[in-house]
Amino acid sequence: MTCPSISSNGFLRGLKASTSVLNRPLNGSIRAFSTSSPALVGKPVLVELLQRVPGLGHPGDRVHVVSGRARLDLVPLRKARWVPFAEKFGLGPSKANRVKSQGIRARRSKAEPDTPTEEPKPFVPITPTPAALKSKIDSFPPVLDFNLQTVSMDSSVLITTFTLGDITNTLKDYGLTKEDVLLRWEDGKSDRIERVGERVLVLQVRGRGLEEKKVTVRVHRTSRDVSSWAEERALEKEQAETSLKGESGSNK
């Protein structure tokens, strides 16, 4: 049996045809196969570093890295953590902030027991008892002296009248106020003193009429009046002598 002869051109055409058949994908679904390791490529993701990573940053820094590096290197080795979707847009606190706030709340709960908060009470002034007022009145001096100016050195008439209101300031020196005691003159006359002299003052505890004390009030002419009036008299005498000399000179 003789073999058909095949020309070189026919052989080459057949080889090309067979090669094209081998390279054609079956059903359009066969892809090229590669034995090399997959590259660390993909969509960038946001991670928060848990330790210092050269080229990326320090703990707490949030950086974008490729998904492959985050999935195969950073996250498994605890170098970084995934940043949740809510935290990316500021919709939730970071883990560090959550842990910090939880610790603060825990310390507050230990330091502050669960007791209802009391509303501040209104200020109520302390009112002294009648016994305490009686003790203060007993310590009040039996005599009060006041030095006031008169209209002249020889007159007993005061320039300004003296009233019970002037004694109110003295009460404060002994821890008393006009709300604690009643003041009145024993003689029942006008509360004004217009001349130098003495009057008897009655201090009575409010609400307890039987407890009272009598105090002698003495109004004196101030010692400064003597010198001031002496100077005025000397000035008047000098002016009178000057006027007399002027009149005698004019008569000559």
GROMACS .gro file of C-alpha atoms in nm:
model
  252
    1MET     CA    1   0.000   0.000   0.000
    2THR     CA    2   0.137   0.324  -0.100
    3CYS     CA    3   0.110   0.631   0.119
    4PRO     CA    4  -0.019   0.944  -0.036
    5SER     CA    5   0.240   1.206  -0.071
    6ILE     CA    6   0.194   1.521   0.129
    7SER     CA    7   0.344   1.838   0.010
    8SER     CA    8   0.515   2.076   0.245
    9ASN     CA    9   0.252   2.343   0.185
   10GLY     CA   10  -0.028   2.113   0.280
   11PHE     CA   11   0.152   2.009   0.596
   12LEU     CA   12   0.191   2.366   0.710
   13ARG     CA   13  -0.174   2.443   0.644
   14GLY     CA   14  -0.283   2.146   0.851
   15LEU     CA   15  -0.053   2.240   1.139
   16LYS     CA   16  -0.195   2.593   1.154
   17ALA     CA   17  -0.550   2.461   1.154
   18SER     CA   18  -0.483   2.224   1.443
   19THR     CA   19  -0.314   2.499   1.642
   20SER     CA   20  -0.610   2.734   1.597
   21VAL     CA   21  -0.845   2.462   1.723
   22LEU     CA   22  -0.638   2.410   2.039
   23ASN     CA   23  -0.625   2.782   2.115
   24ARG     CA   24  -1.003   2.832   2.066
   25PRO     CA   25  -1.191   2.851   2.403
   26LEU     CA   26  -1.455   2.586   2.462
   27ASN     CA   27  -1.804   2.744   2.476
   28GLY     CA   28  -1.631   3.079   2.530
   29SER     CA   29  -1.578   3.005   2.903
   30ILE     CA   30  -1.224   2.871   2.931
   31ARG     CA   31  -0.975   3.128   3.060
   32ALA     CA   32  -0.599   3.125   3.062
   33PHE     CA   33  -0.456   2.946   3.364
   34SER     CA   34  -0.160   3.095   3.553
   35THR     CA   35   0.048   2.923   3.820
   36SER     CA   36   0.182   3.254   3.962
   37SER     CA   37   0.059   3.379   4.305
   38PRO     CA   38  -0.235   3.624   4.297
   39ALA     CA   39  -0.133   3.987   4.303
   40LEU     CA   40  -0.235   4.203   4.600
   41VAL     CA   41  -0.462   4.425   4.399
   42GLY     CA   42  -0.821   4.528   4.438
   43LYS     CA   43  -1.045   4.809   4.557
   44PRO     CA   44  -0.888   5.032   4.825
   45VAL     CA   45  -1.033   4.983   5.173
   46LEU     CA   46  -1.010   5.191   5.490
   47VAL     CA   47  -0.830   5.041   5.789
   48GLU     CA   48  -0.722   5.174   6.129
   49LEU     CA   49  -0.366   5.088   6.225
   50LEU     CA   50  -0.319   4.906   6.556
   51GLN     CA   51   0.060   4.932   6.551
   52ARG     CA   52   0.328   5.118   6.363
   53VAL     CA   53   0.354   5.002   6.002
   54PRO     CA   54   0.644   5.141   5.794
   55GLY     CA   55   0.517   5.338   5.500
   56LEU     CA   56   0.161   5.360   5.636
   57GLY     CA   57   0.162   5.534   5.973
   58HIS     CA   58   0.127   5.496   6.348
   59PRO     CA   59  -0.136   5.338   6.575
   60GLY     CA   60  -0.471   5.512   6.542
   61ASP     CA   61  -0.406   5.640   6.189
   62ARG     CA   62  -0.670   5.558   5.931
   63VAL     CA   63  -0.530   5.486   5.587
   64HIS     CA   64  -0.654   5.342   5.259
   65VAL     CA   65  -0.481   5.023   5.142
   66VAL     CA   66  -0.558   4.768   4.875
   67SER     CA   67  -0.803   4.503   4.990
   68GLY     CA   68  -0.554   4.221   4.928
   69ARG     CA   69  -0.293   4.363   5.166
   70ALA     CA   70  -0.553   4.429   5.431
   71ARG     CA   71  -0.705   4.081   5.400
   72LEU     CA   72  -0.380   3.882   5.375
   73ASP     CA   73  -0.136   4.087   5.584
   74LEU     CA   74  -0.255   4.372   5.802
   75VAL     CA   75  -0.575   4.235   5.955
   76PRO     CA   76  -0.466   3.871   6.017
   77LEU     CA   77  -0.142   3.984   6.184
   78ARG     CA   78  -0.328   4.236   6.403
   79LYS     CA   79  -0.149   4.529   6.246
   80ALA     CA   80  -0.477   4.698   6.156
   81ARG     CA   81  -0.851   4.656   6.181
   82TRP     CA   82  -1.132   4.705   5.938
   83VAL     CA   83  -1.315   5.037   5.973
   84PRO     CA   84  -1.690   4.967   5.973
   85PHE     CA   85  -1.909   5.141   5.720
   86ALA     CA   86  -2.078   5.358   5.985
   87GLU     CA   87  -1.748   5.487   6.116
   88LYS     CA   88  -1.633   5.583   5.769
   89PHE     CA   89  -1.907   5.843   5.750
   90GLY     CA   90  -1.898   5.948   6.115
   91LEU     CA   91  -2.217   5.760   6.205
   92GLY     CA   92  -2.068   5.579   6.502
   93PRO     CA   93  -1.778   5.607   6.749
   94SER     CA   94  -1.451   5.428   6.697
   95LYS     CA   95  -1.362   5.130   6.910
   96ALA     CA   96  -1.116   5.332   7.115
   97ASN     CA   97  -1.380   5.595   7.189
   98ARG     CA   98  -1.639   5.331   7.274
   99VAL     CA   99  -1.403   5.159   7.518
  100LYS     CA  100  -1.307   5.493   7.673
  101SER     CA  101  -1.668   5.603   7.719
  102GLN     CA  102  -1.763   5.266   7.867
  103GLY     CA  103  -1.479   5.295   8.118
  104ILE     CA  104  -1.588   5.645   8.219
  105ARG     CA  105  -1.948   5.530   8.270
  106ALA     CA  106  -1.830   5.236   8.477
  107ARG     CA  107  -1.623   5.458   8.706
  108ARG     CA  108  -1.912   5.700   8.745
  109SER     CA  109  -2.151   5.423   8.839
  110LYS     CA  110  -1.913   5.307   9.113
  111ALA     CA  111  -1.846   5.654   9.247
  112GLU     CA  112  -2.208   5.771   9.228
  113PRO     CA  113  -2.465   5.528   9.369
  114ASP     CA  114  -2.803   5.508   9.206
  115THR     CA  115  -2.978   5.757   9.433
  116PRO     CA  116  -3.234   6.011   9.319
  117THR     CA  117  -3.091   6.359   9.289
  118GLU     CA  118  -3.227   6.600   9.546
  119GLU     CA  119  -3.342   6.943   9.440
  120PRO     CA  120  -3.161   7.231   9.610
  121LYS     CA  121  -3.349   7.355   9.912
  122PRO     CA  122  -3.442   7.723   9.927
  123PHE     CA  123  -3.235   7.937  10.158
  124VAL     CA  124  -3.401   7.982  10.495
  125PRO     CA  125  -3.243   8.240  10.726
  126ILE     CA  126  -3.163   8.116  11.073
  127THR     CA  127  -3.388   8.288  11.325
  128PRO     CA  128  -3.235   8.315  11.672
  129THR     CA  129  -3.439   8.172  11.954
  130PRO     CA  130  -3.592   8.403  12.215
  131ALA     CA  131  -3.345   8.267  12.469
  132ALA     CA  132  -3.052   8.361  12.244
  133LEU     CA  133  -3.197   8.710  12.193
  134LYS     CA  134  -3.241   8.751  12.567
  135SER     CA  135  -2.876   8.659  12.615
  136LYS     CA  136  -2.768   8.921  12.361
  137ILE     CA  137  -2.984   9.188  12.523
  138ASP     CA  138  -2.831   9.110  12.862
  139SER     CA  139  -2.486   9.171  12.711
  140PHE     CA  140  -2.596   9.513  12.583
  141PRO     CA  141  -2.423   9.798  12.774
  142PRO     CA  142  -2.636   9.984  13.032
  143VAL     CA  143  -2.523  10.325  12.902
  144LEU     CA  144  -2.480  10.455  12.547
  145ASP     CA  145  -2.293  10.783  12.485
  146PHE     CA  146  -2.324  10.989  12.167
  147ASN     CA  147  -2.129  11.307  12.084
  148LEU     CA  148  -2.313  11.549  11.856
  149GLN     CA  149  -2.268  11.907  11.744
  150THR     CA  150  -2.483  12.193  11.873
  151VAL     CA  151  -2.585  12.513  11.701
  152SER     CA  152  -2.344  12.710  11.924
  153MET     CA  153  -2.095  12.655  12.203
  154ASP     CA  154  -2.334  12.798  12.460
  155SER     CA  155  -2.647  12.623  12.327
  156SER     CA  156  -2.778  12.274  12.399
  157VAL     CA  157  -2.978  12.255  12.077
  158LEU     CA  158  -2.844  11.994  11.837
  159ILE     CA  159  -2.771  12.077  11.475
  160THR     CA  160  -2.937  11.749  11.368
  161THR     CA  161  -3.193  11.567  11.578
  162PHE     CA  162  -3.116  11.226  11.728
  163THR     CA  163  -3.369  10.942  11.671
  164LEU     CA  164  -3.415  10.575  11.746
  165GLY     CA  165  -3.289  10.501  11.396
  166ASP     CA  166  -2.943  10.620  11.504
  167ILE     CA  167  -2.940  10.347  11.770
  168THR     CA  168  -3.016  10.076  11.513
  169ASN     CA  169  -2.655  10.083  11.390
  170THR     CA  170  -2.537  10.022  11.747
  171LEU     CA  171  -2.752   9.709  11.769
  172LYS     CA  172  -2.548   9.545  11.492
  173ASP     CA  173  -2.234   9.566  11.706
  174TYR     CA  174  -2.401   9.326  11.952
  175GLY     CA  175  -2.550   9.085  11.698
  176LEU     CA  176  -2.900   9.234  11.707
  177THR     CA  177  -3.124   9.382  11.438
  178LYS     CA  178  -3.441   9.588  11.441
  179GLU     CA  179  -3.628   9.268  11.346
  180ASP     CA  180  -3.512   9.106  11.671
  181VAL     CA  181  -3.604   9.375  11.924
  182LEU     CA  182  -3.842   9.667  11.969
  183LEU     CA  183  -3.702  10.009  12.064
  184ARG     CA  184  -3.897  10.274  12.253
  185TRP     CA  185  -3.835  10.557  12.495
  186GLU     CA  186  -3.947  10.492  12.850
  187ASP     CA  187  -4.111  10.834  12.885
  188GLY     CA  188  -4.329  10.765  12.580
  189LYS     CA  189  -4.253  11.103  12.426
  190SER     CA  190  -4.137  11.180  12.074
  191ASP     CA  191  -3.861  10.955  11.944
  192ARG     CA  192  -3.654  11.262  11.853
  193ILE     CA  193  -3.388  11.411  12.077
  194GLU     CA  194  -3.329  11.775  11.992
  195ARG     CA  195  -3.113  11.883  12.286
  196VAL     CA  196  -2.814  11.760  12.482
  197GLY     CA  197  -2.929  11.538  12.769
  198GLU     CA  198  -3.032  11.188  12.879
  199ARG     CA  199  -3.322  10.957  12.804
  200VAL     CA  200  -3.400  10.599  12.900
  201LEU     CA  201  -3.427  10.349  12.614
  202VAL     CA  202  -3.622  10.022  12.645
  203LEU     CA  203  -3.511   9.715  12.444
  204GLN     CA  204  -3.780   9.447  12.419
  205VAL     CA  205  -3.756   9.103  12.254
  206ARG     CA  206  -4.016   9.067  11.981
  207GLY     CA  207  -4.285   8.813  12.069
  208ARG     CA  208  -4.192   8.795  12.436
  209GLY     CA  209  -4.310   9.111  12.604
  210LEU     CA  210  -4.179   9.027  12.952
  211GLU     CA  211  -3.814   9.025  12.846
  212GLU     CA  212  -3.675   9.376  12.816
  213LYS     CA  213  -3.381   9.588  12.921
  214LYS     CA  214  -3.346   9.958  13.001
  215VAL     CA  215  -3.048  10.150  12.866
  216THR     CA  216  -2.953  10.511  12.941
  217VAL     CA  217  -2.879  10.715  12.629
  218ARG     CA  218  -2.666  11.024  12.688
  219VAL     CA  219  -2.617  11.287  12.418
  220HIS     CA  220  -2.316  11.516  12.467
  221ARG     CA  221  -2.182  11.818  12.287
  222THR     CA  222  -1.883  11.708  12.084
  223SER     CA  223  -1.549  11.832  12.221
  224ARG     CA  224  -1.464  11.979  11.884
  225ASP     CA  225  -1.735  12.240  11.932
  226VAL     CA  226  -1.537  12.420  12.203
  227SER     CA  227  -1.235  12.486  11.983
  228SER     CA  228  -1.444  12.567  11.677
  229TRP     CA  229  -1.659  12.815  11.865
  230ALA     CA  230  -1.351  12.972  12.025
  231GLU     CA  231  -1.201  13.025  11.683
  232GLU     CA  232  -1.524  13.178  11.556
  233ARG     CA  233  -1.542  13.413  11.857
  234ALA     CA  234  -1.181  13.524  11.802
  235LEU     CA  235  -1.253  13.584  11.434
  236GLU     CA  236  -1.564  13.788  11.517
  237LYS     CA  237  -1.367  13.997  11.769
  238GLU     CA  238  -1.092  14.063  11.514
  239GLN     CA  239  -1.345  14.168  11.252
  240ALA     CA  240  -1.516  14.402  11.501
  241GLU     CA  241  -1.188  14.566  11.596
  242THR     CA  242  -1.098  14.615  11.231
  243SER     CA  243  -1.430  14.779  11.158
  244LEU     CA  244  -1.390  15.014  11.458
  245LYS     CA  245  -1.045  15.123  11.343
  246GLY     CA  246  -1.184  15.196  10.999
  247GLU     CA  247  -1.463  15.409  11.139
  248SER     CA  248  -1.225  15.610  11.365
  249GLY     CA  249  -0.991  15.679  11.072
  250SER     CA  250  -1.271  15.808  10.857
  251ASN     CA  251  -1.390  16.047  11.130
  252LYS     CA  252  -1.047  16.214  11.148
   0.00000   0.00000   0.00000
